[in-house]
Structure formats: structure tokens, C-alpha cells
Amino acid sequence: MRMIRIEKLGNTWGDTFSLKDISLDVEEGEYFVILGPTGAGKTLLLELIAGIYYPERGHIMIDGEDKTSRPPERRNIGFMYQDYSLFPHMDAKGNIEYGMRVRGIDPEERGRRLEELVGLLDISSLLHRDVTTLSGGEQQKVAMARALACYPKVLLLDEPFSALDERTKSRLIHEMKALHHHERLTVVHVTHSQEEALQLADRIAIMMDGRIVQVGTPSEIFSRPSSMDIADFVKVENIWKARVNECTHDTLTLDLYGYEVRMARPEQFDCTEREVRLLIRPEDIVVGSGARTSARNRFHGVITAVEQRGFYHVVRIDCGFPVVTVVTKNSVEELRLEVGASVDIFFKTTALHVVSV
């Protein structure tokens, strides 16, 4: 069942920025992430959905009802801003109960819901604390409880983890997954963090310059970007010039720097295309030396750099064209991957993606 439908939404802010004909569907119970660079218009779109601003054109449907011109309190949504926006003159309990009091929820139901959220988020020790003394992670939990208190149909999150250290962020992302499942919420989460999107999203919308430019599963977005701009944003590091030699109903044969490469033809690919870009993510390339593999495409090269990146290594290889792959520390040691070493690389035809130029 569709929870949110946005149809041809548009709005202009001054002379500098506009949202342009945005159409989007979010299913009931879906964790939907809007991902894009800073300045893409992500927060502005969220505020239009929330009713903080009204659009100049287009429609916003929530749970089958047109909410385009209704104020926030009549949309049955929860909203959590990046800075949490807790009321400094109230303790944590007062912040959580605020929305329920405004809506006239009776004290018995308020108490039951408060107890439920306190247990779910493990914040009993925070209830009577001054919110200005809370850590970032504690503030986030209180803000989340406040957003959930009135049983919203939709939860809107604006960069909810951006102010947190990596350890706290990792723990709260795990807790967010559990919360989403427990509350059976429809969540729209705005972020510029690809890590958050990969860990949380059922589907992702990429937003650039006030437009939605691609919608898909995390796998589709990160391995099958629909344009070079998106490929660059999601860090597809292997982007190679190629020429289409043959195009059939199900197969593409390409010339890659003098090598022949075959791949499945994408459904929408135009056979009149000749100059294209061939894309593959670093993690989809296997490094070895005469290794046994079912991968059809195999090339020989020389390592030009080995770079440690935390718990993995980036290995750069010259195969007559530049190749970037990632391997574990154990692989570096076992395969003796060092600058100047000769290696083979392998990748499956299904790992390749082609983009028109």
C-alpha cells in the first residue's frame, strides 16, 4: 500500500534555488532514504512533506488523503531535525509528552505511551534531566521519542546522525533498524551519508540540484547508476571508456582499450550508442594470480599502489587502463600484493554496468 505520493511538486526559494517537478512514491512501512550532496534540496523537500512550507505547484498525498494545503498538525507525521530542536525549558519527559498534551491525549494514555517509548529507547534515566546536559546520542533518543509519541503514520528524519561520533552513530543506526521494525513505521530519511543509506534503506532516491534523478534499491543505486553524475557521487571508481562493437537483444560486445568484453545488455540500452562508459565497483573485482574463478573477464596488470583504508586496502593496478579494487589485510599478505607485483584481475559480466555519454 502506498503511504506517500508526491506529484509534480515544485517550489522556488528566492532567485537562487527551486525544487523541480518532483514525483515520488513511498510504500507503507518502507524505510525510504533521500540521498544527495549538500545543497541538493533534500531538507526543503522534507519540509514540504511536513507542511512547514506549502508548494507552489503539485500535490502531496499521505495515506490516501490530499495533504498539500494542510498544516503540519493535521498530517499525522513525526519530524526530527538535524539539531533535534528540543525545548530547553523542559526536561526530557516534558519534551516527550509535549505533543501528546497539545493534542489533548488523556493522562492515562500519555503515561502508557511514555512508558512504552522509554522502554523501547532505554531512556528511563534521562526523563528528569535538563536536555541541555544530554550528550548528542541522548538528545537524539529523546527527540526520537517526542517524534513518535503521537503514533505518526510517517516519520521524517533530517540528517539524524550527522552530529554524532562514529561509535554512537553505529549503535543508533542499529537501534533505528529495530525501532522501524517494532513501530512498523513509514520512514523518510534525508542524508548525504552513503553509509547510512546502505545500512538502512529499502529504497533510495538520489537528489541533485532540486531534482530526483534516480530511485531504486541500494544495489541498483550503487551498482547501476543511471548517469555519470550519479556514478561520481556514489563513488564508482572504475569508469572506463569503451566502444560498442555489437549489440543484440540480450548481449553487448565492447572494445575496452583493445580488449573484448561481453556483458548482458541493459533493458533500456539503445543499440545506436557507440561511445559509452563501462562501470564496475572496486569490491566487484577479484585480485589473484592464476586463481580459479567463474568470472569470464580476466586481465593482467601491475600494481601501482597499495593504500590502507582502515580495515581494508585499496589496490591500484595498471592493466593498460587504470583499475581500482579493494581487498582485506589478509589478502594483501597472502597474495603478496605490493607495488610492482604482477597480478590478474577477474570480474563477472553481471558486475558490469554501462552508461551513455
PDB file of C-alpha atoms in Angstrom, residues 6-181:
ATOM      1  CA  ILE A   6       4.184  13.247  -4.418  1.00  0.00           C
ATOM      2  CA  GLU A   7       3.072  14.502  -7.826  1.00  0.00           C
ATOM      3  CA  LYS A   8       4.934  17.167  -9.830  1.00  0.00           C
ATOM      4  CA  LEU A   9       5.933  19.093  -6.716  1.00  0.00           C
ATOM      5  CA  GLY A  10       7.678  22.415  -7.234  1.00  0.00           C
ATOM      6  CA  ASN A  11       8.711  25.417  -5.190  1.00  0.00           C
ATOM      7  CA  THR A  12      11.073  28.366  -5.589  1.00  0.00           C
ATOM      8  CA  TRP A  13      13.127  29.976  -2.839  1.00  0.00           C
ATOM      9  CA  GLY A  14      14.253  33.453  -3.841  1.00  0.00           C
ATOM     10  CA  ASP A  15      16.198  33.723  -7.071  1.00  0.00           C
ATOM     11  CA  THR A  16      18.710  31.013  -6.268  1.00  0.00           C
ATOM     12  CA  PHE A  17      17.035  27.626  -5.787  1.00  0.00           C
ATOM     13  CA  SER A  18      13.959  25.626  -6.729  1.00  0.00           C
ATOM     14  CA  LEU A  19      12.567  22.134  -6.437  1.00  0.00           C
ATOM     15  CA  LYS A  20      11.632  20.985  -9.910  1.00  0.00           C
ATOM     16  CA  ASP A  21       8.658  18.721 -10.708  1.00  0.00           C
ATOM     17  CA  ILE A  22       9.349  16.085  -8.065  1.00  0.00           C
ATOM     18  CA  SER A  23       7.253  12.928  -8.282  1.00  0.00           C
ATOM     19  CA  LEU A  24       7.813  10.186  -5.737  1.00  0.00           C
ATOM     20  CA  ASP A  25       6.029   7.219  -4.136  1.00  0.00           C
ATOM     21  CA  VAL A  26       6.832   5.763  -0.703  1.00  0.00           C
ATOM     22  CA  GLU A  27       5.207   2.497   0.344  1.00  0.00           C
ATOM     23  CA  GLU A  28       3.649   1.831   3.744  1.00  0.00           C
ATOM     24  CA  GLY A  29       6.244   0.510   6.192  1.00  0.00           C
ATOM     25  CA  GLU A  30       9.126   1.383   3.856  1.00  0.00           C
ATOM     26  CA  TYR A  31      12.401   2.878   5.039  1.00  0.00           C
ATOM     27  CA  PHE A  32      12.982   5.403   2.254  1.00  0.00           C
ATOM     28  CA  VAL A  33      16.202   7.426   2.090  1.00  0.00           C
ATOM     29  CA  ILE A  34      16.635  10.650   0.124  1.00  0.00           C
ATOM     30  CA  LEU A  35      20.360  10.824  -0.588  1.00  0.00           C
ATOM     31  CA  GLY A  36      22.256  13.649  -2.195  1.00  0.00           C
ATOM     32  CA  PRO A  37      25.028  16.220  -1.845  1.00  0.00           C
ATOM     33  CA  THR A  38      24.759  19.303   0.350  1.00  0.00           C
ATOM     34  CA  GLY A  39      22.534  21.914  -1.283  1.00  0.00           C
ATOM     35  CA  ALA A  40      20.506  19.443  -3.358  1.00  0.00           C
ATOM     36  CA  GLY A  41      17.206  20.456  -1.710  1.00  0.00           C
ATOM     37  CA  LYS A  42      16.696  17.399   0.488  1.00  0.00           C
ATOM     38  CA  THR A  43      15.639  19.242   3.653  1.00  0.00           C
ATOM     39  CA  LEU A  44      13.366  21.588   1.693  1.00  0.00           C
ATOM     40  CA  LEU A  45      11.567  18.586   0.206  1.00  0.00           C
ATOM     41  CA  LEU A  46      11.161  17.101   3.682  1.00  0.00           C
ATOM     42  CA  GLU A  47       9.715  20.393   4.962  1.00  0.00           C
ATOM     43  CA  LEU A  48       7.172  20.444   2.135  1.00  0.00           C
ATOM     44  CA  ILE A  49       6.091  16.910   3.050  1.00  0.00           C
ATOM     45  CA  ALA A  50       5.818  18.015   6.690  1.00  0.00           C
ATOM     46  CA  GLY A  51       3.725  21.081   5.845  1.00  0.00           C
ATOM     47  CA  ILE A  52       6.254  23.606   7.144  1.00  0.00           C
ATOM     48  CA  TYR A  53       6.074  25.156   3.672  1.00  0.00           C
ATOM     49  CA  TYR A  54       3.316  24.839   1.093  1.00  0.00           C
ATOM     50  CA  PRO A  55       4.298  24.074  -2.510  1.00  0.00           C
ATOM     51  CA  GLU A  56       3.651  26.467  -5.377  1.00  0.00           C
ATOM     52  CA  ARG A  57       2.575  23.550  -7.547  1.00  0.00           C
ATOM     53  CA  GLY A  58       1.969  19.837  -7.281  1.00  0.00           C
ATOM     54  CA  HIS A  59       0.282  17.600  -4.724  1.00  0.00           C
ATOM     55  CA  ILE A  60       1.234  15.681  -1.568  1.00  0.00           C
ATOM     56  CA  MET A  61      -0.879  12.640  -0.690  1.00  0.00           C
ATOM     57  CA  ILE A  62      -0.404  10.918   2.693  1.00  0.00           C
ATOM     58  CA  ASP A  63      -2.288   7.713   3.436  1.00  0.00           C
ATOM     59  CA  GLY A  64      -4.623   8.346   0.517  1.00  0.00           C
ATOM     60  CA  GLU A  65      -5.572  11.915   1.517  1.00  0.00           C
ATOM     61  CA  ASP A  66      -4.507  15.162  -0.136  1.00  0.00           C
ATOM     62  CA  LYS A  67      -2.466  16.990   2.499  1.00  0.00           C
ATOM     63  CA  THR A  68      -0.973  19.628   0.183  1.00  0.00           C
ATOM     64  CA  SER A  69      -2.550  22.620   1.949  1.00  0.00           C
ATOM     65  CA  ARG A  70      -2.989  21.193   5.448  1.00  0.00           C
ATOM     66  CA  PRO A  71      -0.851  22.393   8.386  1.00  0.00           C
ATOM     67  CA  PRO A  72       1.694  20.059   9.995  1.00  0.00           C
ATOM     68  CA  GLU A  73      -0.547  19.113  12.927  1.00  0.00           C
ATOM     69  CA  ARG A  74      -3.149  17.712  10.509  1.00  0.00           C
ATOM     70  CA  ARG A  75      -0.739  15.445   8.608  1.00  0.00           C
ATOM     71  CA  ASN A  76      -0.126  12.822  11.322  1.00  0.00           C
ATOM     72  CA  ILE A  77       3.638  12.879  10.910  1.00  0.00           C
ATOM     73  CA  GLY A  78       6.627  12.933  13.233  1.00  0.00           C
ATOM     74  CA  PHE A  79       9.544  15.193  12.320  1.00  0.00           C
ATOM     75  CA  MET A  80      13.071  15.188  13.723  1.00  0.00           C
ATOM     76  CA  TYR A  81      15.504  17.906  12.654  1.00  0.00           C
ATOM     77  CA  GLN A  82      19.266  17.588  12.424  1.00  0.00           C
ATOM     78  CA  ASP A  83      19.795  19.626  15.624  1.00  0.00           C
ATOM     79  CA  TYR A  84      16.913  17.799  17.407  1.00  0.00           C
ATOM     80  CA  SER A  85      15.309  21.179  18.431  1.00  0.00           C
ATOM     81  CA  LEU A  86      14.488  20.084  21.979  1.00  0.00           C
ATOM     82  CA  PHE A  87      12.743  22.647  24.201  1.00  0.00           C
ATOM     83  CA  PRO A  88      15.474  23.864  26.616  1.00  0.00           C
ATOM     84  CA  HIS A  89      12.980  24.963  29.308  1.00  0.00           C
ATOM     85  CA  MET A  90      11.576  21.412  29.652  1.00  0.00           C
ATOM     86  CA  ASP A  91      13.188  18.246  30.929  1.00  0.00           C
ATOM     87  CA  ALA A  92      13.295  15.156  28.718  1.00  0.00           C
ATOM     88  CA  LYS A  93       9.922  13.902  29.973  1.00  0.00           C
ATOM     89  CA  GLY A  94       8.292  17.260  29.228  1.00  0.00           C
ATOM     90  CA  ASN A  95       9.723  17.244  25.711  1.00  0.00           C
ATOM     91  CA  ILE A  96       8.415  13.738  25.004  1.00  0.00           C
ATOM     92  CA  GLU A  97       4.941  14.494  26.359  1.00  0.00           C
ATOM     93  CA  TYR A  98       4.606  17.906  24.699  1.00  0.00           C
ATOM     94  CA  GLY A  99       2.872  16.772  21.505  1.00  0.00           C
ATOM     95  CA  MET A 100       0.503  14.488  23.409  1.00  0.00           C
ATOM     96  CA  ARG A 101      -0.526  17.345  25.712  1.00  0.00           C
ATOM     97  CA  VAL A 102      -1.123  19.711  22.781  1.00  0.00           C
ATOM     98  CA  ARG A 103      -3.335  17.128  21.111  1.00  0.00           C
ATOM     99  CA  GLY A 104      -5.335  16.556  24.253  1.00  0.00           C
ATOM    100  CA  ILE A 105      -4.383  12.923  24.788  1.00  0.00           C
ATOM    101  CA  ASP A 106      -5.660  11.872  28.217  1.00  0.00           C
ATOM    102  CA  PRO A 107      -3.134  11.411  31.054  1.00  0.00           C
ATOM    103  CA  GLU A 108      -3.563   7.637  31.263  1.00  0.00           C
ATOM    104  CA  GLU A 109      -2.760   7.152  27.569  1.00  0.00           C
ATOM    105  CA  ARG A 110       0.113   9.653  27.800  1.00  0.00           C
ATOM    106  CA  GLY A 111       1.618   7.675  30.641  1.00  0.00           C
ATOM    107  CA  ARG A 112       1.232   4.359  28.807  1.00  0.00           C
ATOM    108  CA  ARG A 113       2.853   5.719  25.632  1.00  0.00           C
ATOM    109  CA  LEU A 114       5.653   7.378  27.608  1.00  0.00           C
ATOM    110  CA  GLU A 115       6.406   4.113  29.385  1.00  0.00           C
ATOM    111  CA  GLU A 116       6.423   2.235  26.063  1.00  0.00           C
ATOM    112  CA  LEU A 117       8.845   4.655  24.417  1.00  0.00           C
ATOM    113  CA  VAL A 118      11.100   4.842  27.472  1.00  0.00           C
ATOM    114  CA  GLY A 119      11.451   1.063  27.408  1.00  0.00           C
ATOM    115  CA  LEU A 120      11.904   0.901  23.662  1.00  0.00           C
ATOM    116  CA  LEU A 121      14.633   3.544  23.606  1.00  0.00           C
ATOM    117  CA  ASP A 122      16.133   2.735  27.024  1.00  0.00           C
ATOM    118  CA  ILE A 123      15.955   6.311  28.321  1.00  0.00           C
ATOM    119  CA  SER A 124      14.420   5.931  31.804  1.00  0.00           C
ATOM    120  CA  SER A 125      17.490   7.531  33.388  1.00  0.00           C
ATOM    121  CA  LEU A 126      17.087  10.650  31.211  1.00  0.00           C
ATOM    122  CA  LEU A 127      13.468  11.599  31.944  1.00  0.00           C
ATOM    123  CA  HIS A 128      14.141  14.263  34.576  1.00  0.00           C
ATOM    124  CA  ARG A 129      17.398  15.542  33.111  1.00  0.00           C
ATOM    125  CA  ASP A 130      17.861  19.050  31.746  1.00  0.00           C
ATOM    126  CA  VAL A 131      18.078  18.407  27.995  1.00  0.00           C
ATOM    127  CA  THR A 132      20.980  20.856  27.663  1.00  0.00           C
ATOM    128  CA  THR A 133      23.111  18.456  29.731  1.00  0.00           C
ATOM    129  CA  LEU A 134      22.440  15.441  27.489  1.00  0.00           C
ATOM    130  CA  SER A 135      25.007  14.030  25.057  1.00  0.00           C
ATOM    131  CA  GLY A 136      24.298  14.046  21.337  1.00  0.00           C
ATOM    132  CA  GLY A 137      23.171  10.425  21.364  1.00  0.00           C
ATOM    133  CA  GLU A 138      20.920  11.029  24.391  1.00  0.00           C
ATOM    134  CA  GLN A 139      19.356  14.096  22.764  1.00  0.00           C
ATOM    135  CA  GLN A 140      18.730  12.065  19.629  1.00  0.00           C
ATOM    136  CA  LYS A 141      16.844   9.421  21.596  1.00  0.00           C
ATOM    137  CA  VAL A 142      14.700  11.999  23.404  1.00  0.00           C
ATOM    138  CA  ALA A 143      13.918  13.763  20.115  1.00  0.00           C
ATOM    139  CA  MET A 144      13.007  10.420  18.564  1.00  0.00           C
ATOM    140  CA  ALA A 145      10.657   9.609  21.450  1.00  0.00           C
ATOM    141  CA  ARG A 146       8.993  13.009  21.059  1.00  0.00           C
ATOM    142  CA  ALA A 147       8.557  12.459  17.310  1.00  0.00           C
ATOM    143  CA  LEU A 148       6.993   9.030  17.906  1.00  0.00           C
ATOM    144  CA  ALA A 149       4.794   9.914  20.874  1.00  0.00           C
ATOM    145  CA  CYS A 150       1.604  10.666  18.917  1.00  0.00           C
ATOM    146  CA  TYR A 151       1.674   7.485  16.796  1.00  0.00           C
ATOM    147  CA  PRO A 152       2.602   9.153  13.487  1.00  0.00           C
ATOM    148  CA  LYS A 153       1.820   7.445  10.186  1.00  0.00           C
ATOM    149  CA  VAL A 154       5.084   8.823   8.787  1.00  0.00           C
ATOM    150  CA  LEU A 155       8.391   9.669  10.464  1.00  0.00           C
ATOM    151  CA  LEU A 156      10.551  12.313   8.738  1.00  0.00           C
ATOM    152  CA  LEU A 157      14.241  12.419   9.677  1.00  0.00           C
ATOM    153  CA  ASP A 158      16.585  15.238   8.637  1.00  0.00           C
ATOM    154  CA  GLU A 159      20.236  14.129   8.916  1.00  0.00           C
ATOM    155  CA  PRO A 160      19.539  12.447  12.296  1.00  0.00           C
ATOM    156  CA  PHE A 161      23.074  11.084  12.818  1.00  0.00           C
ATOM    157  CA  SER A 162      25.208  13.898  11.425  1.00  0.00           C
ATOM    158  CA  ALA A 163      26.253  15.367  14.796  1.00  0.00           C
ATOM    159  CA  LEU A 164      27.266  12.046  16.359  1.00  0.00           C
ATOM    160  CA  ASP A 165      30.648  10.361  16.712  1.00  0.00           C
ATOM    161  CA  GLU A 166      31.154   7.166  14.708  1.00  0.00           C
ATOM    162  CA  ARG A 167      30.684   4.761  17.625  1.00  0.00           C
ATOM    163  CA  THR A 168      27.424   6.391  18.764  1.00  0.00           C
ATOM    164  CA  LYS A 169      26.222   6.649  15.196  1.00  0.00           C
ATOM    165  CA  SER A 170      26.841   2.942  14.547  1.00  0.00           C
ATOM    166  CA  ARG A 171      24.931   1.940  17.684  1.00  0.00           C
ATOM    167  CA  LEU A 172      21.989   4.234  16.948  1.00  0.00           C
ATOM    168  CA  ILE A 173      21.707   3.049  13.345  1.00  0.00           C
ATOM    169  CA  HIS A 174      21.343  -0.486  14.710  1.00  0.00           C
ATOM    170  CA  GLU A 175      18.686   0.740  17.149  1.00  0.00           C
ATOM    171  CA  MET A 176      16.902   2.614  14.357  1.00  0.00           C
ATOM    172  CA  LYS A 177      16.509  -0.629  12.425  1.00  0.00           C
ATOM    173  CA  ALA A 178      14.896  -2.274  15.439  1.00  0.00           C
ATOM    174  CA  LEU A 179      12.667   0.753  16.055  1.00  0.00           C
ATOM    175  CA  HIS A 180      11.486   0.811  12.448  1.00  0.00           C
ATOM    176  CA  HIS A 181      10.555  -2.852  12.671  1.00  0.00           C
TER     177      HIS A 181
END
